[in-house]
Amino acid sequence: MESLQALYQCRQIVAIGGGHGLGRVMASLGFMEEKLAGIVATTDDGGSTGRLREASGCIAWGDLRNCLSQLCSDSPNLARILFEYRFKHSGELSGHNLGNLIMLAMDQMCVRPLDAINLIRKMLQVGAHLIPMSEEPARLAAMLDGEKIVGETTIDALDKRPDKLMLLPDIKPTSEAVSVIEQADLIILGPGSFMTSILPSLLMNGISEAINNSNAMTVFVGNINPERTVVGKQSISDKLGWMEEMTGVYPGLLLWPEEYDLPEGVRCKIEQQPLSDPHQSGAHSREAMRKALDLLVKQHLFQ
């Protein structure tokens, strides 16, 4: 880590997203400890998370759990093994992830969901901050040809891109999420599912306004493999334009895998770097992403 001098100069780094993509970024930059914060989408309604949301009215815990697990992946211990355990052949518990149940239990014992997350961070010895995009439960919704479609899993299965996305109800971000954006030198969007991981946080005015008012360098990280949704068929130029149309946010720089041709029509600087993990198909290499982000910060932020 001694060679990553540019990243070490950052006062605060904020990564925004969800799912495995954000977890990969957090794991890549976990050495930054408290100077790294992840703002995590909480609108998932599938699998164990969806069942818990339906039963208790909680926020979605799955992406937060995934990020916590990836942040401590280099030091596996009993706590992490238990956190990732998924019940099998256990009646109503079948399919549930123990980590999700632990987070729900901690949430019910604490005043705020963020308090529960911070307690679990300490238990797992995770230094980086993880902040739910909101502590209010909400679902992702879409408008398509005048019809309202509700739920991430339903939206991901569409064969036509929606006209727009929204959150139901119209929730507010956590004050901590807005605060870390205001303090950030580097804001990272993606990689991951465009509609259901990256966009949900940006759909809240408090988040999008904080990004647009920030002097931080905003980097959008391209996917290694095209996602298997309707937006996976669209160019990155079209996706970024749609993001700006809905949220007002447009990155200052696109970090693009060198495995693909240079995209056209993008209205920001583009940097191509080797990003693929040679041992895990379709995944970003944590080491490569670290080096690429350090280079971008060195070249464009601390010249």
PDB file of C-alpha atoms in Angstrom:
ATOM      1  CA  MET A   1       0.000   0.000   0.000  1.00  0.00           C
ATOM      2  CA  GLU A   2       3.012   2.324   0.343  1.00  0.00           C
ATOM      3  CA  SER A   3       2.951   3.192  -3.366  1.00  0.00           C
ATOM      4  CA  LEU A   4      -0.618   4.520  -3.270  1.00  0.00           C
ATOM      5  CA  GLN A   5       0.419   7.991  -2.195  1.00  0.00           C
ATOM      6  CA  ALA A   6      -2.297   9.877  -4.079  1.00  0.00           C
ATOM      7  CA  LEU A   7      -5.158   7.975  -2.446  1.00  0.00           C
ATOM      8  CA  TYR A   8      -3.597   8.478   0.971  1.00  0.00           C
ATOM      9  CA  GLN A   9      -3.757  12.252   0.401  1.00  0.00           C
ATOM     10  CA  CYS A  10      -7.554  12.174   0.113  1.00  0.00           C
ATOM     11  CA  ARG A  11      -9.381  13.485   3.159  1.00  0.00           C
ATOM     12  CA  GLN A  12     -12.429  11.366   2.354  1.00  0.00           C
ATOM     13  CA  ILE A  13     -13.341   8.869  -0.359  1.00  0.00           C
ATOM     14  CA  VAL A  14     -16.997   8.057  -0.953  1.00  0.00           C
ATOM     15  CA  ALA A  15     -18.225   5.096  -2.997  1.00  0.00           C
ATOM     16  CA  ILE A  16     -21.897   4.939  -3.986  1.00  0.00           C
ATOM     17  CA  GLY A  17     -23.706   1.836  -5.172  1.00  0.00           C
ATOM     18  CA  GLY A  18     -24.846  -1.566  -4.006  1.00  0.00           C
ATOM     19  CA  GLY A  19     -24.553  -5.278  -4.549  1.00  0.00           C
ATOM     20  CA  HIS A  20     -21.265  -6.950  -5.399  1.00  0.00           C
ATOM     21  CA  GLY A  21     -19.927  -3.937  -7.312  1.00  0.00           C
ATOM     22  CA  LEU A  22     -19.809  -1.616  -4.320  1.00  0.00           C
ATOM     23  CA  GLY A  23     -18.484  -4.425  -2.165  1.00  0.00           C
ATOM     24  CA  ARG A  24     -15.600  -4.851  -4.606  1.00  0.00           C
ATOM     25  CA  VAL A  25     -14.749  -1.142  -4.459  1.00  0.00           C
ATOM     26  CA  MET A  26     -14.920  -1.130  -0.660  1.00  0.00           C
ATOM     27  CA  ALA A  27     -12.679  -4.202  -0.453  1.00  0.00           C
ATOM     28  CA  SER A  28     -10.232  -2.602  -2.894  1.00  0.00           C
ATOM     29  CA  LEU A  29      -9.950   0.586  -0.826  1.00  0.00           C
ATOM     30  CA  GLY A  30     -10.517  -0.865   2.635  1.00  0.00           C
ATOM     31  CA  PHE A  31      -6.953   0.034   3.646  1.00  0.00           C
ATOM     32  CA  MET A  32      -8.136   3.664   3.807  1.00  0.00           C
ATOM     33  CA  GLU A  33     -10.046   2.712   6.972  1.00  0.00           C
ATOM     34  CA  GLU A  34     -12.159   5.611   8.343  1.00  0.00           C
ATOM     35  CA  LYS A  35     -11.275   7.813   5.338  1.00  0.00           C
ATOM     36  CA  LEU A  36     -13.440   5.516   3.178  1.00  0.00           C
ATOM     37  CA  ALA A  37     -17.232   5.576   3.256  1.00  0.00           C
ATOM     38  CA  GLY A  38     -19.732   3.563   1.249  1.00  0.00           C
ATOM     39  CA  ILE A  39     -23.249   4.855   0.648  1.00  0.00           C
ATOM     40  CA  VAL A  40     -25.290   1.713   0.132  1.00  0.00           C
ATOM     41  CA  ALA A  41     -28.561   1.247  -1.759  1.00  0.00           C
ATOM     42  CA  THR A  42     -31.352  -0.059   0.502  1.00  0.00           C
ATOM     43  CA  THR A  43     -34.142  -0.752  -1.998  1.00  0.00           C
ATOM     44  CA  ASP A  44     -33.525  -4.445  -2.740  1.00  0.00           C
ATOM     45  CA  ASP A  45     -36.668  -6.569  -2.493  1.00  0.00           C
ATOM     46  CA  GLY A  46     -35.440 -10.011  -3.522  1.00  0.00           C
ATOM     47  CA  GLY A  47     -34.338 -13.158  -1.705  1.00  0.00           C
ATOM     48  CA  SER A  48     -33.790 -13.180   2.049  1.00  0.00           C
ATOM     49  CA  THR A  49     -33.723  -9.392   2.151  1.00  0.00           C
ATOM     50  CA  GLY A  50     -37.098  -9.109   0.447  1.00  0.00           C
ATOM     51  CA  ARG A  51     -38.682 -11.623   2.811  1.00  0.00           C
ATOM     52  CA  LEU A  52     -37.397  -9.730   5.849  1.00  0.00           C
ATOM     53  CA  ARG A  53     -38.623  -6.428   4.432  1.00  0.00           C
ATOM     54  CA  GLU A  54     -42.087  -7.850   3.848  1.00  0.00           C
ATOM     55  CA  ALA A  55     -42.240  -9.333   7.347  1.00  0.00           C
ATOM     56  CA  SER A  56     -40.819  -6.429   9.366  1.00  0.00           C
ATOM     57  CA  GLY A  57     -40.898  -3.278   7.225  1.00  0.00           C
ATOM     58  CA  CYS A  58     -37.122  -2.810   7.561  1.00  0.00           C
ATOM     59  CA  ILE A  59     -34.664  -1.353   5.082  1.00  0.00           C
ATOM     60  CA  ALA A  60     -32.874  -3.767   2.749  1.00  0.00           C
ATOM     61  CA  TRP A  61     -29.909  -5.293   4.557  1.00  0.00           C
ATOM     62  CA  GLY A  62     -28.440  -7.515   1.832  1.00  0.00           C
ATOM     63  CA  ASP A  63     -26.110  -5.031   0.119  1.00  0.00           C
ATOM     64  CA  LEU A  64     -24.868  -3.694   3.460  1.00  0.00           C
ATOM     65  CA  ARG A  65     -24.117  -7.246   4.582  1.00  0.00           C
ATOM     66  CA  ASN A  66     -22.287  -7.970   1.325  1.00  0.00           C
ATOM     67  CA  CYS A  67     -20.077  -4.904   1.723  1.00  0.00           C
ATOM     68  CA  LEU A  68     -19.238  -5.805   5.319  1.00  0.00           C
ATOM     69  CA  SER A  69     -18.342  -9.324   4.267  1.00  0.00           C
ATOM     70  CA  GLN A  70     -16.079  -8.184   1.422  1.00  0.00           C
ATOM     71  CA  LEU A  71     -14.345  -5.633   3.642  1.00  0.00           C
ATOM     72  CA  CYS A  72     -13.168  -8.377   5.978  1.00  0.00           C
ATOM     73  CA  SER A  73     -12.529 -11.002   3.282  1.00  0.00           C
ATOM     74  CA  ASP A  74      -8.764 -10.854   3.773  1.00  0.00           C
ATOM     75  CA  SER A  75      -9.040 -11.832   7.437  1.00  0.00           C
ATOM     76  CA  PRO A  76     -11.660 -14.581   7.641  1.00  0.00           C
ATOM     77  CA  ASN A  77     -12.790 -15.445  11.139  1.00  0.00           C
ATOM     78  CA  LEU A  78     -15.690 -17.195  12.823  1.00  0.00           C
ATOM     79  CA  ALA A  79     -17.762 -14.009  12.935  1.00  0.00           C
ATOM     80  CA  ARG A  80     -17.479 -13.537   9.166  1.00  0.00           C
ATOM     81  CA  ILE A  81     -18.242 -17.202   8.460  1.00  0.00           C
ATOM     82  CA  LEU A  82     -21.389 -16.974  10.578  1.00  0.00           C
ATOM     83  CA  PHE A  83     -22.310 -13.656   8.965  1.00  0.00           C
ATOM     84  CA  GLU A  84     -22.369 -15.278   5.519  1.00  0.00           C
ATOM     85  CA  TYR A  85     -24.079 -18.533   6.511  1.00  0.00           C
ATOM     86  CA  ARG A  86     -27.309 -19.275   4.603  1.00  0.00           C
ATOM     87  CA  PHE A  87     -29.849 -21.676   6.106  1.00  0.00           C
ATOM     88  CA  LYS A  88     -30.767 -24.821   4.183  1.00  0.00           C
ATOM     89  CA  HIS A  89     -33.559 -27.337   4.776  1.00  0.00           C
ATOM     90  CA  SER A  90     -34.751 -25.305   7.765  1.00  0.00           C
ATOM     91  CA  GLY A  91     -38.406 -24.609   7.117  1.00  0.00           C
ATOM     92  CA  GLU A  92     -39.218 -20.916   7.223  1.00  0.00           C
ATOM     93  CA  LEU A  93     -35.529 -20.134   7.789  1.00  0.00           C
ATOM     94  CA  SER A  94     -34.489 -21.808   4.519  1.00  0.00           C
ATOM     95  CA  GLY A  95     -32.830 -19.335   2.188  1.00  0.00           C
ATOM     96  CA  HIS A  96     -32.316 -16.722   4.879  1.00  0.00           C
ATOM     97  CA  ASN A  97     -28.822 -15.359   5.404  1.00  0.00           C
ATOM     98  CA  LEU A  98     -27.717 -15.328   9.043  1.00  0.00           C
ATOM     99  CA  GLY A  99     -26.043 -11.948   8.543  1.00  0.00           C
ATOM    100  CA  ASN A 100     -29.345 -10.422   7.434  1.00  0.00           C
ATOM    101  CA  LEU A 101     -31.052 -11.814  10.532  1.00  0.00           C
ATOM    102  CA  ILE A 102     -28.283 -10.493  12.786  1.00  0.00           C
ATOM    103  CA  MET A 103     -28.553  -7.034  11.236  1.00  0.00           C
ATOM    104  CA  LEU A 104     -32.331  -7.020  11.643  1.00  0.00           C
ATOM    105  CA  ALA A 105     -31.973  -8.081  15.280  1.00  0.00           C
ATOM    106  CA  MET A 106     -29.392  -5.362  15.935  1.00  0.00           C
ATOM    107  CA  ASP A 107     -31.624  -2.821  14.222  1.00  0.00           C
ATOM    108  CA  GLN A 108     -34.486  -3.709  16.549  1.00  0.00           C
ATOM    109  CA  MET A 109     -32.163  -3.305  19.546  1.00  0.00           C
ATOM    110  CA  CYS A 110     -30.779   0.074  18.405  1.00  0.00           C
ATOM    111  CA  VAL A 111     -32.275   3.509  17.932  1.00  0.00           C
ATOM    112  CA  ARG A 112     -31.139   3.779  14.308  1.00  0.00           C
ATOM    113  CA  PRO A 113     -30.182   1.310  11.573  1.00  0.00           C
ATOM    114  CA  LEU A 114     -26.834   3.112  11.304  1.00  0.00           C
ATOM    115  CA  ASP A 115     -26.161   2.372  14.983  1.00  0.00           C
ATOM    116  CA  ALA A 116     -26.696  -1.331  14.255  1.00  0.00           C
ATOM    117  CA  ILE A 117     -24.306  -1.204  11.291  1.00  0.00           C
ATOM    118  CA  ASN A 118     -21.611   0.517  13.358  1.00  0.00           C
ATOM    119  CA  LEU A 119     -21.861  -2.110  16.094  1.00  0.00           C
ATOM    120  CA  ILE A 120     -21.452  -4.898  13.540  1.00  0.00           C
ATOM    121  CA  ARG A 121     -18.511  -3.034  11.943  1.00  0.00           C
ATOM    122  CA  LYS A 122     -16.788  -3.136  15.313  1.00  0.00           C
ATOM    123  CA  MET A 123     -17.597  -6.818  15.739  1.00  0.00           C
ATOM    124  CA  LEU A 124     -16.082  -7.602  12.329  1.00  0.00           C
ATOM    125  CA  GLN A 125     -13.202  -5.138  12.837  1.00  0.00           C
ATOM    126  CA  VAL A 126     -14.110  -3.091   9.753  1.00  0.00           C
ATOM    127  CA  GLY A 127     -12.641   0.422   9.754  1.00  0.00           C
ATOM    128  CA  ALA A 128     -14.392   1.858   6.699  1.00  0.00           C
ATOM    129  CA  HIS A 129     -17.789   3.477   7.187  1.00  0.00           C
ATOM    130  CA  LEU A 130     -20.923   1.954   5.678  1.00  0.00           C
ATOM    131  CA  ILE A 131     -23.920   4.258   5.497  1.00  0.00           C
ATOM    132  CA  PRO A 132     -27.384   3.248   4.294  1.00  0.00           C
ATOM    133  CA  MET A 133     -28.578   5.708   1.644  1.00  0.00           C
ATOM    134  CA  SER A 134     -31.607   6.272   3.896  1.00  0.00           C
ATOM    135  CA  GLU A 135     -32.889   4.881   7.163  1.00  0.00           C
ATOM    136  CA  GLU A 136     -36.434   5.037   5.827  1.00  0.00           C
ATOM    137  CA  PRO A 137     -37.728   1.943   3.990  1.00  0.00           C
ATOM    138  CA  ALA A 138     -38.487   2.591   0.312  1.00  0.00           C
ATOM    139  CA  ARG A 139     -38.966   0.704  -2.922  1.00  0.00           C
ATOM    140  CA  LEU A 140     -37.616   1.441  -6.357  1.00  0.00           C
ATOM    141  CA  ALA A 141     -40.319   2.243  -8.905  1.00  0.00           C
ATOM    142  CA  ALA A 142     -40.341   2.950 -12.630  1.00  0.00           C
ATOM    143  CA  MET A 143     -42.634   4.621 -15.127  1.00  0.00           C
ATOM    144  CA  LEU A 144     -42.958   2.824 -18.458  1.00  0.00           C
ATOM    145  CA  ASP A 145     -45.463   3.907 -21.100  1.00  0.00           C
ATOM    146  CA  GLY A 146     -47.590   5.594 -18.446  1.00  0.00           C
ATOM    147  CA  GLU A 147     -47.631   2.553 -16.135  1.00  0.00           C
ATOM    148  CA  LYS A 148     -46.004   2.495 -12.689  1.00  0.00           C
ATOM    149  CA  ILE A 149     -43.889  -0.584 -11.983  1.00  0.00           C
ATOM    150  CA  VAL A 150     -42.748  -1.200  -8.400  1.00  0.00           C
ATOM    151  CA  GLY A 151     -39.905  -3.368  -7.117  1.00  0.00           C
ATOM    152  CA  GLU A 152     -36.271  -3.944  -8.089  1.00  0.00           C
ATOM    153  CA  THR A 153     -36.707  -7.526  -9.209  1.00  0.00           C
ATOM    154  CA  THR A 154     -39.602  -6.549 -11.495  1.00  0.00           C
ATOM    155  CA  ILE A 155     -37.708  -3.578 -12.912  1.00  0.00           C
ATOM    156  CA  ASP A 156     -34.596  -5.681 -13.580  1.00  0.00           C
ATOM    157  CA  ALA A 157     -36.730  -8.097 -15.598  1.00  0.00           C
ATOM    158  CA  LEU A 158     -38.136  -5.427 -17.966  1.00  0.00           C
ATOM    159  CA  ASP A 159     -37.415  -5.834 -21.667  1.00  0.00           C
ATOM    160  CA  LYS A 160     -37.701  -2.094 -22.323  1.00  0.00           C
ATOM    161  CA  ARG A 161     -35.921   0.728 -20.513  1.00  0.00           C
ATOM    162  CA  PRO A 162     -38.271   2.699 -18.260  1.00  0.00           C
ATOM    163  CA  ASP A 163     -38.998   6.351 -18.959  1.00  0.00           C
ATOM    164  CA  LYS A 164     -37.784   7.212 -15.469  1.00  0.00           C
ATOM    165  CA  LEU A 165     -37.108   5.791 -12.020  1.00  0.00           C
ATOM    166  CA  MET A 166     -38.260   7.024  -8.609  1.00  0.00           C
ATOM    167  CA  LEU A 167     -38.368   6.052  -4.943  1.00  0.00           C
ATOM    168  CA  LEU A 168     -41.618   5.218  -3.148  1.00  0.00           C
ATOM    169  CA  PRO A 169     -42.136   6.937  -0.812  1.00  0.00           C
ATOM    170  CA  ASP A 170     -40.036  10.054  -1.443  1.00  0.00           C
ATOM    171  CA  ILE A 171     -37.461   9.482   1.297  1.00  0.00           C
ATOM    172  CA  LYS A 172     -34.579  11.579   2.609  1.00  0.00           C
ATOM    173  CA  PRO A 173     -30.932  10.478   2.791  1.00  0.00           C
ATOM    174  CA  THR A 174     -29.124   9.964   6.050  1.00  0.00           C
ATOM    175  CA  SER A 175     -27.395  13.135   7.210  1.00  0.00           C
ATOM    176  CA  GLU A 176     -24.147  11.153   7.452  1.00  0.00           C
ATOM    177  CA  ALA A 177     -24.346  10.281   3.753  1.00  0.00           C
ATOM    178  CA  VAL A 178     -24.668  13.934   2.786  1.00  0.00           C
ATOM    179  CA  SER A 179     -21.892  14.904   5.203  1.00  0.00           C
ATOM    180  CA  VAL A 180     -19.278  12.480   3.824  1.00  0.00           C
ATOM    181  CA  ILE A 181     -20.036  13.647   0.263  1.00  0.00           C
ATOM    182  CA  GLU A 182     -19.480  17.253   1.337  1.00  0.00           C
ATOM    183  CA  GLN A 183     -16.081  16.277   2.797  1.00  0.00           C
ATOM    184  CA  ALA A 184     -14.992  14.041  -0.100  1.00  0.00           C
ATOM    185  CA  ASP A 185     -12.076  14.542  -2.463  1.00  0.00           C
ATOM    186  CA  LEU A 186     -13.093  11.498  -4.520  1.00  0.00           C
ATOM    187  CA  ILE A 187     -16.601  10.183  -5.256  1.00  0.00           C
ATOM    188  CA  ILE A 188     -16.911   6.797  -6.981  1.00  0.00           C
ATOM    189  CA  LEU A 189     -20.076   5.671  -8.772  1.00  0.00           C
ATOM    190  CA  GLY A 190     -20.356   1.985  -9.657  1.00  0.00           C
ATOM    191  CA  PRO A 191     -19.571  -0.530 -10.872  1.00  0.00           C
ATOM    192  CA  GLY A 192     -22.683  -2.667 -10.700  1.00  0.00           C
ATOM    193  CA  SER A 193     -26.303  -2.787 -11.742  1.00  0.00           C
ATOM    194  CA  PHE A 194     -27.079   0.650 -13.161  1.00  0.00           C
ATOM    195  CA  MET A 195     -30.774   0.867 -12.295  1.00  0.00           C
ATOM    196  CA  THR A 196     -30.867  -1.011  -9.016  1.00  0.00           C
ATOM    197  CA  SER A 197     -27.455  -0.377  -7.409  1.00  0.00           C
ATOM    198  CA  ILE A 198     -26.107   2.953  -8.666  1.00  0.00           C
ATOM    199  CA  LEU A 199     -29.207   5.057  -9.321  1.00  0.00           C
ATOM    200  CA  PRO A 200     -31.291   4.584  -6.126  1.00  0.00           C
ATOM    201  CA  SER A 201     -29.054   6.805  -3.956  1.00  0.00           C
ATOM    202  CA  LEU A 202     -28.810   9.457  -6.678  1.00  0.00           C
ATOM    203  CA  LEU A 203     -32.603   9.658  -6.956  1.00  0.00           C
ATOM    204  CA  MET A 204     -32.714  11.441  -3.593  1.00  0.00           C
ATOM    205  CA  ASN A 205     -32.310  15.194  -4.021  1.00  0.00           C
ATOM    206  CA  GLY A 206     -30.090  15.467  -0.951  1.00  0.00           C
ATOM    207  CA  ILE A 207     -27.517  13.075  -2.429  1.00  0.00           C
ATOM    208  CA  SER A 208     -27.554  14.393  -5.990  1.00  0.00           C
ATOM    209  CA  GLU A 209     -27.372  18.033  -4.827  1.00  0.00           C
ATOM    210  CA  ALA A 210     -24.457  17.247  -2.503  1.00  0.00           C
ATOM    211  CA  ILE A 211     -22.552  15.616  -5.387  1.00  0.00           C
ATOM    212  CA  ASN A 212     -23.265  18.497  -7.773  1.00  0.00           C
ATOM    213  CA  ASN A 213     -22.198  21.064  -5.148  1.00  0.00           C
ATOM    214  CA  SER A 214     -19.016  19.150  -4.321  1.00  0.00           C
ATOM    215  CA  ASN A 215     -15.528  19.995  -5.554  1.00  0.00           C
ATOM    216  CA  ALA A 216     -14.631  16.304  -5.445  1.00  0.00           C
ATOM    217  CA  MET A 217     -13.518  14.359  -8.484  1.00  0.00           C
ATOM    218  CA  THR A 218     -16.444  12.136  -9.494  1.00  0.00           C
ATOM    219  CA  VAL A 219     -15.465   8.870 -11.204  1.00  0.00           C
ATOM    220  CA  PHE A 220     -17.852   6.404 -12.831  1.00  0.00           C
ATOM    221  CA  VAL A 221     -16.397   2.876 -13.002  1.00  0.00           C
ATOM    222  CA  GLY A 222     -17.463   0.797 -15.999  1.00  0.00           C
ATOM    223  CA  ASN A 223     -18.530  -2.834 -15.662  1.00  0.00           C
ATOM    224  CA  ILE A 224     -16.340  -5.687 -16.813  1.00  0.00           C
ATOM    225  CA  ASN A 225     -19.279  -7.646 -18.224  1.00  0.00           C
ATOM    226  CA  PRO A 226     -22.466  -6.022 -19.577  1.00  0.00           C
ATOM    227  CA  GLU A 227     -25.252  -6.464 -17.054  1.00  0.00           C
ATOM    228  CA  ARG A 228     -28.114  -8.787 -17.923  1.00  0.00           C
ATOM    229  CA  THR A 229     -30.844  -6.149 -17.895  1.00  0.00           C
ATOM    230  CA  VAL A 230     -32.352  -3.877 -20.500  1.00  0.00           C
ATOM    231  CA  VAL A 231     -29.734  -1.181 -19.836  1.00  0.00           C
ATOM    232  CA  GLY A 232     -26.980  -3.705 -20.528  1.00  0.00           C
ATOM    233  CA  LYS A 233     -27.830  -3.289 -24.198  1.00  0.00           C
ATOM    234  CA  GLN A 234     -27.270   0.475 -24.066  1.00  0.00           C
ATOM    235  CA  SER A 235     -24.049   2.384 -24.540  1.00  0.00           C
ATOM    236  CA  ILE A 236     -22.358   3.966 -21.548  1.00  0.00           C
ATOM    237  CA  SER A 237     -22.991   7.338 -23.189  1.00  0.00           C
ATOM    238  CA  ASP A 238     -26.743   6.704 -23.182  1.00  0.00           C
ATOM    239  CA  LYS A 239     -26.703   5.477 -19.587  1.00  0.00           C
ATOM    240  CA  LEU A 240     -24.783   8.485 -18.293  1.00  0.00           C
ATOM    241  CA  GLY A 241     -27.071  10.825 -20.211  1.00  0.00           C
ATOM    242  CA  TRP A 242     -30.138   9.137 -18.691  1.00  0.00           C
ATOM    243  CA  MET A 243     -28.592   9.414 -15.226  1.00  0.00           C
ATOM    244  CA  GLU A 244     -28.049  13.126 -15.734  1.00  0.00           C
ATOM    245  CA  GLU A 245     -31.594  13.561 -17.022  1.00  0.00           C
ATOM    246  CA  MET A 246     -33.076  12.015 -13.864  1.00  0.00           C
ATOM    247  CA  THR A 247     -30.623  13.151 -11.195  1.00  0.00           C
ATOM    248  CA  GLY A 248     -28.541  16.019 -12.585  1.00  0.00           C
ATOM    249  CA  VAL A 249     -25.386  14.011 -11.839  1.00  0.00           C
ATOM    250  CA  TYR A 250     -22.768  13.465 -14.562  1.00  0.00           C
ATOM    251  CA  PRO A 251     -19.275  12.177 -13.739  1.00  0.00           C
ATOM    252  CA  GLY A 252     -16.146  14.178 -14.348  1.00  0.00           C
ATOM    253  CA  LEU A 253     -14.260  11.065 -15.368  1.00  0.00           C
ATOM    254  CA  LEU A 254     -15.052   7.598 -16.698  1.00  0.00           C
ATOM    255  CA  LEU A 255     -12.774   4.727 -15.634  1.00  0.00           C
ATOM    256  CA  TRP A 256     -13.186   2.234 -18.476  1.00  0.00           C
ATOM    257  CA  PRO A 257     -11.822  -1.331 -18.728  1.00  0.00           C
ATOM    258  CA  GLU A 258      -9.119  -1.559 -21.365  1.00  0.00           C
ATOM    259  CA  GLU A 259     -10.641  -4.892 -22.390  1.00  0.00           C
ATOM    260  CA  TYR A 260     -13.273  -2.911 -24.318  1.00  0.00           C
ATOM    261  CA  ASP A 261     -13.078  -0.331 -27.107  1.00  0.00           C
ATOM    262  CA  LEU A 262     -13.022   3.312 -26.115  1.00  0.00           C
ATOM    263  CA  PRO A 263     -16.659   4.449 -25.856  1.00  0.00           C
ATOM    264  CA  GLU A 264     -17.979   7.276 -28.011  1.00  0.00           C
ATOM    265  CA  GLY A 265     -20.239  10.166 -27.094  1.00  0.00           C
ATOM    266  CA  VAL A 266     -19.170  10.408 -23.443  1.00  0.00           C
ATOM    267  CA  ARG A 267     -19.016  14.025 -22.245  1.00  0.00           C
ATOM    268  CA  CYS A 268     -16.223  13.625 -19.724  1.00  0.00           C
ATOM    269  CA  LYS A 269     -12.623  12.509 -19.581  1.00  0.00           C
ATOM    270  CA  ILE A 270     -12.049   8.795 -20.160  1.00  0.00           C
ATOM    271  CA  GLU A 271      -9.233   6.761 -18.669  1.00  0.00           C
ATOM    272  CA  GLN A 272      -8.727   3.162 -19.785  1.00  0.00           C
ATOM    273  CA  GLN A 273      -6.991   0.791 -17.406  1.00  0.00           C
ATOM    274  CA  PRO A 274      -6.741  -3.005 -16.984  1.00  0.00           C
ATOM    275  CA  LEU A 275      -9.462  -3.773 -14.435  1.00  0.00           C
ATOM    276  CA  SER A 276     -10.397  -7.453 -14.851  1.00  0.00           C
ATOM    277  CA  ASP A 277      -9.658 -10.029 -12.182  1.00  0.00           C
ATOM    278  CA  PRO A 278      -7.728 -12.848 -13.906  1.00  0.00           C
ATOM    279  CA  HIS A 279      -9.019 -15.353 -11.335  1.00  0.00           C
ATOM    280  CA  GLN A 280     -12.703 -14.382 -11.266  1.00  0.00           C
ATOM    281  CA  SER A 281     -14.514 -13.926 -14.560  1.00  0.00           C
ATOM    282  CA  GLY A 282     -16.524 -10.709 -14.836  1.00  0.00           C
ATOM    283  CA  ALA A 283     -15.160  -9.218 -11.617  1.00  0.00           C
ATOM    284  CA  HIS A 284     -12.921  -6.213 -11.065  1.00  0.00           C
ATOM    285  CA  SER A 285      -9.472  -6.912  -9.701  1.00  0.00           C
ATOM    286  CA  ARG A 286      -9.152  -5.211  -6.342  1.00  0.00           C
ATOM    287  CA  GLU A 287      -5.455  -4.528  -6.910  1.00  0.00           C
ATOM    288  CA  ALA A 288      -6.025  -3.175 -10.427  1.00  0.00           C
ATOM    289  CA  MET A 289      -8.831  -0.916  -9.258  1.00  0.00           C
ATOM    290  CA  ARG A 290      -6.660   0.434  -6.429  1.00  0.00           C
ATOM    291  CA  LYS A 291      -3.836   1.253  -8.831  1.00  0.00           C
ATOM    292  CA  ALA A 292      -6.160   2.781 -11.424  1.00  0.00           C
ATOM    293  CA  LEU A 293      -7.907   5.030  -8.893  1.00  0.00           C
ATOM    294  CA  ASP A 294      -4.590   6.085  -7.380  1.00  0.00           C
ATOM    295  CA  LEU A 295      -3.353   7.055 -10.853  1.00  0.00           C
ATOM    296  CA  LEU A 296      -6.509   9.054 -11.578  1.00  0.00           C
ATOM    297  CA  VAL A 297      -6.261  10.918  -8.286  1.00  0.00           C
ATOM    298  CA  LYS A 298      -2.581  11.646  -8.950  1.00  0.00           C
ATOM    299  CA  GLN A 299      -3.182  12.886 -12.494  1.00  0.00           C
ATOM    300  CA  HIS A 300      -6.416  14.812 -12.043  1.00  0.00           C
ATOM    301  CA  LEU A 301      -6.747  15.790  -8.392  1.00  0.00           C
ATOM    302  CA  PHE A 302      -3.309  16.256  -6.836  1.00  0.00           C
ATOM    303  CA  GLN A 303      -1.230  17.364  -9.817  1.00  0.00           C
TER     304      GLN A 303
END
